[in-house]
mmCIF file of C-alpha atoms (C1' of nucleotides) in Angstrom:
data_model
loop_
_atom_site.group_PDB
_atom_site.id
_atom_site.type_symbol
_atom_site.label_atom_id
_atom_site.label_comp_id
_atom_site.label_asym_id
_atom_site.label_seq_id
_atom_site.Cartn_x
_atom_site.Cartn_y
_atom_site.Cartn_z
ATOM 1 C CA MET A 1 19.210 29.954 -6.443
ATOM 2 C CA ASP A 2 18.172 31.355 -9.634
ATOM 3 C CA SER A 3 20.936 29.749 -11.528
ATOM 4 C CA GLY A 4 19.492 28.156 -14.582
ATOM 5 C CA ARG A 5 16.213 30.088 -14.569
ATOM 6 C CA LEU A 6 14.986 30.708 -18.055
ATOM 7 C CA ILE A 7 15.137 34.221 -19.117
ATOM 8 C CA PHE A 8 13.217 34.624 -22.268
ATOM 9 C CA ASP A 9 9.537 34.586 -22.650
ATOM 10 C CA SER A 10 8.483 33.162 -25.876
ATOM 11 C CA ALA A 11 7.358 35.699 -28.362
ATOM 12 C CA SER A 12 4.687 33.377 -29.489
ATOM 13 C CA SER A 13 3.833 31.661 -26.237
ATOM 14 C CA SER A 14 0.863 32.614 -24.169
ATOM 15 C CA SER A 15 2.421 31.207 -21.092
ATOM 16 C CA SER A 16 3.059 33.559 -18.258
ATOM 17 C CA ARG A 17 5.967 31.488 -17.220
ATOM 18 C CA GLY A 18 6.944 30.253 -20.565
ATOM 19 C CA PRO A 19 10.618 30.950 -20.811
ATOM 20 C CA LEU A 20 12.044 29.063 -23.663
ATOM 21 C CA LEU A 21 15.739 29.582 -23.454
ATOM 22 C CA LEU A 22 18.206 28.277 -21.014
ATOM 23 C CA TRP A 23 20.991 30.475 -20.059
ATOM 24 C CA GLY A 24 24.571 29.429 -19.647
ATOM 25 C CA GLY A 25 27.488 31.800 -19.312
ATOM 26 C CA GLY A 26 27.896 35.432 -20.117
ATOM 27 C CA ASN A 27 25.610 36.921 -22.644
ATOM 28 C CA PRO A 28 27.068 39.489 -24.970
ATOM 29 C CA VAL A 29 23.621 40.776 -25.653
ATOM 30 C CA LEU A 30 22.089 40.825 -22.221
ATOM 31 C CA GLY A 31 25.307 41.386 -20.407
ATOM 32 C CA ALA A 32 24.822 38.857 -17.671
ATOM 33 C CA VAL A 33 23.604 35.772 -19.244
ATOM 34 C CA SER A 34 23.637 33.910 -22.473
ATOM 35 C CA PRO A 35 21.024 31.557 -23.609
ATOM 36 C CA VAL A 36 22.057 27.964 -24.288
ATOM 37 C CA VAL A 37 19.404 26.549 -26.441
ATOM 38 C CA VAL A 38 18.585 22.952 -26.207
ATOM 39 C CA GLY A 39 17.950 21.433 -29.549
ATOM 40 C CA VAL A 40 15.988 18.430 -30.639
ATOM 41 C CA ALA A 41 17.262 15.328 -28.881
ATOM 42 C CA GLU A 42 17.238 11.922 -30.429
ATOM 43 C CA LYS A 43 13.562 12.024 -31.292
ATOM 44 C CA GLY A 44 12.166 14.735 -33.324
ATOM 45 C CA GLY A 45 11.147 14.410 -36.854
ATOM 46 C CA ALA A 46 10.633 18.169 -36.939
ATOM 47 C CA SER A 47 12.127 20.006 -39.881
ATOM 48 C CA LYS A 48 14.195 22.218 -37.554
ATOM 49 C CA ARG A 49 16.289 19.333 -36.233
ATOM 50 C CA ARG A 50 19.594 20.401 -34.632
ATOM 51 C CA PRO A 51 22.119 19.081 -32.175
ATOM 52 C CA PHE A 52 20.872 19.029 -28.633
ATOM 53 C CA PHE A 53 22.988 21.964 -27.545
ATOM 54 C CA THR A 54 23.917 24.835 -29.773
ATOM 55 C CA SER A 55 26.569 27.434 -29.054
ATOM 56 C CA PRO A 56 25.334 30.853 -28.015
ATOM 57 C CA ASP A 57 26.535 32.318 -31.296
ATOM 58 C CA GLU A 58 24.574 29.821 -33.228
ATOM 59 C CA VAL A 59 21.621 30.366 -30.977
ATOM 60 C CA TYR A 60 21.512 34.031 -31.487
ATOM 61 C CA GLU A 61 22.165 33.498 -35.143
ATOM 62 C CA GLU A 62 19.132 31.353 -35.408
ATOM 63 C CA TYR A 63 17.224 33.432 -32.879
ATOM 64 C CA TYR A 64 17.638 36.616 -34.736
ATOM 65 C CA GLU A 65 17.117 34.836 -38.013
ATOM 66 C CA GLU A 66 13.860 33.309 -37.039
ATOM 67 C CA GLN A 67 12.869 35.633 -34.242
ATOM 68 C CA LEU A 68 11.637 32.465 -32.534
ATOM 69 C CA PRO A 69 13.399 31.290 -29.460
ATOM 70 C CA GLU A 70 13.895 27.568 -28.985
ATOM 71 C CA LYS A 71 11.502 25.619 -26.841
ATOM 72 C CA LYS A 72 12.442 23.216 -24.206
ATOM 73 C CA ARG A 73 13.884 19.884 -25.451
ATOM 74 C CA ARG A 74 14.428 16.483 -24.057
ATOM 75 C CA LEU A 75 17.716 15.291 -22.852
ATOM 76 C CA THR A 76 19.625 12.908 -25.027
ATOM 77 C CA SER A 77 19.608 9.179 -24.239
ATOM 78 C CA GLU A 78 23.235 9.450 -23.268
ATOM 79 C CA GLN A 79 22.583 12.271 -20.861
ATOM 80 C CA VAL A 80 19.627 10.336 -19.363
ATOM 81 C CA HIS A 81 21.633 7.193 -19.173
ATOM 82 C CA LEU A 82 24.392 8.844 -17.125
ATOM 83 C CA LEU A 83 21.875 10.687 -14.960
ATOM 84 C CA GLU A 84 20.082 7.469 -14.344
ATOM 85 C CA ARG A 85 23.333 5.736 -13.326
ATOM 86 C CA SER A 86 24.089 8.542 -10.970
ATOM 87 C CA PHE A 87 20.609 8.420 -9.561
ATOM 88 C CA LYS A 88 20.953 4.720 -8.829
ATOM 89 C CA GLU A 89 24.082 5.339 -6.872
ATOM 90 C CA GLU A 90 22.539 8.185 -4.891
ATOM 91 C CA ASN A 91 19.194 9.765 -5.387
ATOM 92 C CA LYS A 92 20.242 12.917 -3.611
ATOM 93 C CA LEU A 93 22.441 15.361 -5.298
ATOM 94 C CA GLU A 94 25.385 16.916 -3.545
ATOM 95 C CA PRO A 95 26.537 20.269 -4.857
ATOM 96 C CA GLU A 96 29.838 18.842 -5.969
ATOM 97 C CA ARG A 97 28.248 15.988 -7.820
ATOM 98 C CA LYS A 98 25.763 18.344 -9.379
ATOM 99 C CA SER A 99 28.529 20.481 -10.790
ATOM 100 C CA GLU A 100 30.475 17.447 -11.908
ATOM 101 C CA LEU A 101 27.495 15.926 -13.654
ATOM 102 C CA ALA A 102 26.604 19.186 -15.230
ATOM 103 C CA GLN A 103 30.026 19.564 -16.627
ATOM 104 C CA MET A 104 30.173 16.007 -17.843
ATOM 105 C CA LEU A 105 26.786 16.249 -19.571
ATOM 106 C CA GLY A 106 27.085 19.788 -20.796
ATOM 107 C CA LEU A 107 24.056 20.818 -18.844
ATOM 108 C CA GLN A 108 23.416 23.606 -16.379
ATOM 109 C CA PRO A 109 23.625 22.508 -12.785
ATOM 110 C CA ARG A 110 20.106 23.783 -12.479
ATOM 111 C CA GLN A 111 19.074 21.256 -15.189
ATOM 112 C CA VAL A 112 20.696 18.443 -13.340
ATOM 113 C CA ALA A 113 19.025 19.467 -10.159
ATOM 114 C CA VAL A 114 15.679 19.672 -11.836
ATOM 115 C CA TRP A 115 16.253 16.323 -13.433
ATOM 116 C CA PHE A 116 16.950 14.724 -9.987
ATOM 117 C CA GLN A 117 13.938 16.385 -8.473
ATOM 118 C CA ASN A 118 11.705 15.110 -11.251
ATOM 119 C CA ARG A 119 13.310 11.697 -11.105
ATOM 120 C CA ARG A 120 12.643 11.437 -7.384
ATOM 121 C CA ALA A 121 9.057 12.353 -7.986
ATOM 122 C CA ARG A 122 8.761 9.673 -10.659
ATOM 123 C CA TRP A 123 10.440 7.111 -8.383
ATOM 124 C CA LYS A 124 8.012 8.056 -5.605
ATOM 125 C CA ASN A 125 5.041 7.555 -7.916
ATOM 126 C CA LYS A 126 6.363 4.152 -8.981
ATOM 127 C CA GLN A 127 6.910 3.238 -5.377
ATOM 128 C CA LEU A 128 3.374 4.234 -4.582
ATOM 129 C CA GLU A 129 2.147 2.053 -7.452
ATOM 130 C CA ARG A 130 4.207 -0.839 -6.137
ATOM 131 C CA ASP A 131 2.859 -0.416 -2.633
ATOM 132 C CA PHE A 132 -0.613 -0.183 -3.989
ATOM 133 C CA ASP A 133 -0.205 -3.404 -5.944
ATOM 134 C CA GLN A 134 1.179 -5.107 -2.957
ATOM 135 C CA LEU A 135 -1.598 -3.914 -0.654
ATOM 136 C CA LYS A 136 -4.164 -4.914 -3.254
ATOM 137 C CA SER A 137 -2.678 -8.429 -3.501
ATOM 138 C CA SER A 138 -2.871 -8.756 0.335
ATOM 139 C CA TYR A 139 -6.355 -7.426 0.267
ATOM 140 C CA ASP A 140 -7.458 -9.891 -2.489
ATOM 141 C CA ALA A 141 -5.893 -12.782 -0.563
ATOM 142 C CA LEU A 142 -7.658 -11.712 2.632
ATOM 143 C CA LEU A 143 -10.926 -11.357 0.725
ATOM 144 C CA PHE A 144 -10.482 -14.867 -0.620
ATOM 145 C CA ASP A 145 -9.893 -16.157 2.909
ATOM 146 C CA HIS A 146 -12.840 -14.237 4.190
ATOM 147 C CA ASP A 147 -15.121 -15.620 1.596
ATOM 148 C CA ALA A 148 -13.906 -19.092 2.324
ATOM 149 C CA LEU A 149 -14.551 -18.594 6.007
ATOM 150 C CA LEU A 150 -17.982 -17.268 5.321
ATOM 151 C CA LYS A 151 -18.797 -20.330 3.235
ATOM 152 C CA ASP A 152 -17.391 -22.536 5.991
ATOM 153 C CA ASN A 153 -19.387 -20.660 8.518
ATOM 154 C CA HIS A 154 -22.509 -21.106 6.453
ATOM 155 C CA ARG A 155 -21.837 -24.769 6.075
ATOM 156 C CA LEU A 156 -21.234 -25.224 9.736
ATOM 157 C CA ARG A 157 -24.404 -23.398 10.619
ATOM 158 C CA SER A 158 -26.371 -25.669 8.314
ATOM 159 C CA GLN A 159 -24.728 -28.572 10.075
ATOM 160 C CA LEU A 160 -25.614 -27.086 13.386
ATOM 161 C CA SER A 161 -29.284 -26.893 12.376
ATOM 162 C CA THR A 162 -29.285 -30.451 11.265
ATOM 163 C CA LEU A 163 -27.642 -31.597 14.506
ATOM 164 C CA ALA A 164 -30.127 -29.487 16.505
ATOM 165 C CA GLU A 165 -32.944 -31.270 14.804
ATOM 166 C CA LYS A 166 -31.420 -34.598 15.572
ATOM 167 C CA LEU A 167 -30.915 -33.718 19.156
ATOM 168 C CA GLU A 168 -34.518 -32.564 19.343
ATOM 169 C CA GLU A 169 -35.591 -35.946 17.986
ATOM 170 C CA ALA A 170 -33.429 -37.702 20.408
ATOM 171 C CA ASN A 171 -34.984 -35.671 23.163
ATOM 172 C CA GLU A 172 -38.387 -36.617 22.124
ATOM 173 C CA GLN A 173 -37.524 -40.280 21.956
ATOM 174 C CA GLY A 174 -36.584 -39.924 25.619
ATOM 175 C CA ALA A 175 -33.504 -41.914 26.089
ATOM 176 C CA SER A 176 -33.590 -43.512 29.472
ATOM 177 C CA GLY A 177 -31.789 -41.693 32.221
ATOM 178 C CA VAL A 178 -30.440 -39.073 29.852
ATOM 179 C CA THR A 179 -31.735 -35.667 28.898
ATOM 180 C CA VAL A 180 -30.518 -34.122 25.679
ATOM 181 C CA LEU A 181 -30.766 -30.447 25.698
ATOM 182 C CA THR A 182 -31.486 -28.092 22.934
ATOM 183 C CA VAL A 183 -29.019 -25.922 21.072
ATOM 184 C CA ASP A 184 -28.572 -22.323 22.224
ATOM 185 C CA ASP A 185 -26.966 -19.440 20.503
ATOM 186 C CA GLN A 186 -23.560 -20.177 22.017
ATOM 187 C CA ALA A 187 -23.359 -23.213 19.833
ATOM 188 C CA ALA A 188 -22.925 -21.044 16.743
ATOM 189 C CA SER A 189 -19.185 -20.833 16.896
ATOM 190 C CA THR A 190 -16.992 -23.375 15.312
ATOM 191 C CA ALA A 191 -15.599 -24.623 18.573
ATOM 192 C CA ASP A 192 -19.165 -25.082 19.791
ATOM 193 C CA LEU A 193 -19.892 -27.066 16.736
ATOM 194 C CA THR A 194 -16.983 -29.275 17.506
ATOM 195 C CA VAL A 195 -18.426 -30.081 20.890
ATOM 196 C CA LEU A 196 -21.808 -30.441 19.362
ATOM 197 C CA ASN A 197 -20.425 -33.000 17.048
ATOM 198 C CA ILE A 198 -19.074 -34.756 20.032
ATOM 199 C CA GLN A 199 -22.417 -34.618 21.683
ATOM 200 C CA GLN A 200 -24.013 -36.062 18.645
ATOM 201 C CA LYS A 201 -21.513 -38.875 18.534
ATOM 202 C CA LYS A 202 -22.144 -39.519 22.223
ATOM 203 C CA VAL A 203 -25.860 -39.500 21.768
ATOM 204 C CA GLU A 204 -25.514 -41.903 18.945
ATOM 205 C CA ASP A 205 -23.224 -44.042 21.027
ATOM 206 C CA MET A 206 -25.555 -43.945 23.867
ATOM 207 C CA LEU A 207 -28.550 -44.828 21.837
ATOM 208 C CA SER A 208 -26.801 -47.618 20.179
ATOM 209 C CA PRO A 209 -26.861 -51.052 21.866
ATOM 210 C CA GLY A 210 -24.001 -51.643 24.184
ATOM 211 C CA SER A 211 -23.060 -48.029 24.561
ATOM 212 C CA GLY A 212 -20.564 -47.438 27.229
ATOM 213 C CA GLY A 213 -21.870 -44.942 29.687
ATOM 214 C CA SER A 214 -21.123 -41.652 28.081
ATOM 215 C CA ALA A 215 -23.950 -39.184 28.178
ATOM 216 C CA VAL A 216 -25.084 -35.782 27.022
ATOM 217 C CA VAL A 217 -26.913 -34.108 29.768
ATOM 218 C CA GLU A 218 -28.720 -30.879 30.328
ATOM 219 C CA ALA A 219 -27.368 -28.564 32.928
ATOM 220 C CA ASP A 220 -29.143 -25.591 34.461
ATOM 221 C CA GLY A 221 -29.349 -22.491 32.348
ATOM 222 C CA GLY A 222 -29.397 -24.451 29.156
ATOM 223 C CA HIS A 223 -25.682 -25.159 29.327
ATOM 224 C CA HIS A 224 -24.482 -28.273 27.707
ATOM 225 C CA LEU A 225 -22.265 -30.680 29.423
ATOM 226 C CA VAL A 226 -20.571 -33.789 28.213
ATOM 227 C CA GLU A 227 -20.166 -36.546 30.537
ATOM 228 C CA SER A 228 -17.475 -38.765 29.177
ATOM 229 C CA SER A 229 -15.235 -41.486 30.304
ATOM 230 C CA ARG A 230 -12.783 -40.545 27.534
ATOM 231 C CA GLU A 231 -11.404 -37.121 27.469
ATOM 232 C CA SER A 232 -10.118 -37.773 23.944
ATOM 233 C CA TYR A 233 -13.592 -37.044 22.739
ATOM 234 C CA LEU A 234 -13.134 -33.440 23.594
ATOM 235 C CA PRO A 235 -11.150 -30.902 21.683
ATOM 236 C CA GLU A 236 -8.211 -29.122 23.046
ATOM 237 C CA ASN A 237 -9.055 -26.918 26.002
ATOM 238 C CA TYR A 238 -12.225 -28.796 26.652
ATOM 239 C CA HIS A 239 -12.377 -31.168 29.511
ATOM 240 C CA CYS A 240 -14.713 -33.748 30.770
ATOM 241 C CA VAL A 241 -17.055 -33.280 33.700
ATOM 242 C CA GLU A 242 -18.473 -36.075 35.673
ATOM 243 C CA LEU A 243 -22.031 -35.071 36.111
ATOM 244 C CA VAL A 244 -23.353 -37.938 38.166
ATOM 245 C CA ASP A 245 -24.225 -35.778 41.187
ATOM 246 C CA VAL A 246 -25.674 -33.066 39.142
ATOM 247 C CA VAL A 247 -28.204 -34.832 37.005
ATOM 248 C CA GLY A 248 -28.483 -37.955 38.788
ATOM 249 C CA ILE A 249 -26.696 -40.201 36.437
ATOM 250 C CA HIS A 250 -24.452 -42.296 38.604
ATOM 251 C CA SER A 251 -21.451 -44.061 37.650
ATOM 252 C CA GLU A 252 -19.215 -46.237 39.702
ATOM 253 C CA ASP A 253 -16.282 -44.361 41.122
ATOM 254 C CA ASP A 254 -13.558 -46.839 40.405
ATOM 255 C CA MET A 255 -10.791 -44.457 41.243
ATOM 256 C CA SER A 256 -9.931 -44.286 37.578
ATOM 257 C CA ASP A 257 -9.836 -41.165 35.446
ATOM 258 C CA GLU A 258 -13.505 -41.625 34.851
ATOM 259 C CA GLY A 259 -14.191 -40.473 38.289
ATOM 260 C CA CYS A 260 -12.373 -37.257 37.832
ATOM 261 C CA SER A 261 -13.617 -33.888 36.855
ATOM 262 C CA TYR A 262 -11.835 -31.892 34.237
ATOM 263 C CA TYR A 263 -12.207 -28.220 33.683
ATOM 264 C CA PRO A 264 -10.820 -25.764 31.196
ATOM 265 C CA ASP A 265 -7.498 -24.092 31.510
ATOM 266 C CA GLY A 266 -5.958 -26.716 33.657
ATOM 267 C CA MET A 267 -8.404 -26.597 36.505
ATOM 268 C CA PHE A 268 -8.724 -30.026 37.925
ATOM 269 C CA THR A 269 -10.825 -31.449 40.674
ATOM 270 C CA GLU A 270 -10.641 -34.954 41.794
ATOM 271 C CA HIS A 271 -13.741 -36.479 43.330
ATOM 272 C CA HIS A 272 -15.565 -33.289 43.360
ATOM 273 C CA GLN A 273 -18.381 -32.080 45.505
ATOM 274 C CA GLN A 274 -21.707 -31.467 43.848
ATOM 275 C CA GLU A 275 -21.616 -27.729 44.774
ATOM 276 C CA GLU A 276 -18.271 -27.436 43.287
ATOM 277 C CA VAL A 277 -19.408 -28.885 40.001
ATOM 278 C CA GLU A 278 -22.449 -26.709 39.869
ATOM 279 C CA ALA A 279 -20.391 -23.652 40.543
ATOM 280 C CA GLN A 280 -18.314 -24.493 37.475
ATOM 281 C CA LEU A 281 -21.129 -25.341 35.208
ATOM 282 C CA ASP A 282 -21.519 -21.905 33.709
ATOM 283 C CA TRP A 283 -18.130 -21.646 32.326
ATOM 284 C CA CYS A 284 -17.322 -25.276 31.681
ATOM 285 C CA ILE A 285 -17.355 -26.696 28.289
ATOM 286 C CA TRP A 286 -19.113 -23.929 26.388
ATOM 287 C CA ASN A 287 -16.978 -21.109 27.587
ATOM 288 C "C1'" DT B 1 -6.555 15.308 -32.038
ATOM 289 C "C1'" DC B 2 -5.688 13.419 -27.746
ATOM 290 C "C1'" DG B 3 -3.263 11.528 -23.938
ATOM 291 C "C1'" DG B 4 1.216 10.372 -21.898
ATOM 292 C "C1'" DT B 5 5.831 11.828 -20.795
ATOM 293 C "C1'" DC B 6 9.144 14.982 -19.457
ATOM 294 C "C1'" DA B 7 11.773 19.330 -18.632
ATOM 295 C "C1'" DA B 8 11.119 23.268 -16.188
ATOM 296 C "C1'" DC B 9 8.806 26.500 -13.121
ATOM 297 C "C1'" DC B 10 6.258 28.257 -8.865
ATOM 298 C "C1'" DG B 11 5.173 28.595 -4.116
ATOM 299 C "C1'" DG B 12 5.788 26.687 0.329
ATOM 300 C "C1'" DC B 13 8.511 24.862 3.840
ATOM 301 C "C1'" DG B 14 12.400 23.484 6.714
ATOM 302 C "C1'" DA B 15 17.287 23.576 7.758
ATOM 303 C "C1'" DA B 16 21.560 25.922 8.333
ATOM 304 C "C1'" DT C 1 18.498 35.095 4.375
ATOM 305 C "C1'" DT C 2 19.810 31.456 1.480
ATOM 306 C "C1'" DC C 3 19.429 27.039 -0.195
ATOM 307 C "C1'" DG C 4 17.461 22.792 -1.515
ATOM 308 C "C1'" DC C 5 13.576 19.881 -1.677
ATOM 309 C "C1'" DC C 6 8.730 18.815 -2.577
ATOM 310 C "C1'" DG C 7 4.026 18.886 -4.495
ATOM 311 C "C1'" DG C 8 1.723 20.738 -8.014
ATOM 312 C "C1'" DT C 9 1.514 22.728 -12.513
ATOM 313 C "C1'" DT C 10 2.620 24.138 -17.243
ATOM 314 C "C1'" DG C 11 3.748 23.591 -21.874
ATOM 315 C "C1'" DA C 12 6.475 21.138 -25.522
ATOM 316 C "C1'" DC C 13 6.939 17.007 -27.620
ATOM 317 C "C1'" DC C 14 5.580 12.646 -29.438
ATOM 318 C "C1'" DG C 15 3.131 8.450 -30.731
ATOM 319 C "C1'" DA C 16 -1.336 6.366 -31.537
#
DNA sequence: TCGGTCAACCGGCGAA
DNA sequence: TTCGCCGGTTGACCGA
């Protein structure tokens, strides 16, 4: 476990942990270990440049000459390159591979293990950065969509207000046989707006000369119902209700589709009874 | 001089 | 108990 632990505290260092020499094999001085000093790698520029690794003899020569133990040095580019290649193959380090790499690189197995640990930590940080960037991109995209939806919502609400005013005006004009109801809160949704548009269209059709019998009517509880001879006016999942019996607008039952009642979700009643229609009014159309 | 990078260490934890 | 890994930290090095 302790293989590779540094054994010398720097004479000049204030660090409590500041061991500055790496040990390798036997040490003639200390008996058990010998320091392998790592020298300046490819960078440097310091006046005391030396090869990355120095033999113990040279180390002690210099050490005793200068009374200053070496400080930790960076690995050479060749060592890093080989370590990187090995890391790419497998980011975990088996004991055999550790020894092998250490021998190949002239490093202590402990150094190789430490390098892999640090490399994994760096990789993890990079991965976190990548994940963060990805999440941020997703967030930005969602934010953009959200803003667009908000604007759309605002636009539709404005449209809704305009339509409500028009409906109110149409109400006041008192179209014969038809009552146009006011807008309630339920009409705030986009789907409601769609129906409202349909209603507007129908009102316009109805008020125009030669309109063909479609009507917007007021049902109890402020619900809005569309009486239509053409289901195609309605959006998907919305169906036409014949309201003749309910509001007293009669149409000829010619046994065509116009005489049928259509309800959401596939509910279908042909030639309905008035009670039946009234019972369905609450959830029809605006549900 | 300062901030970033990197080798190395420490303490904790889990597996064998 | 040993061993290896991980997160956090330290200190040397280096470029701006």
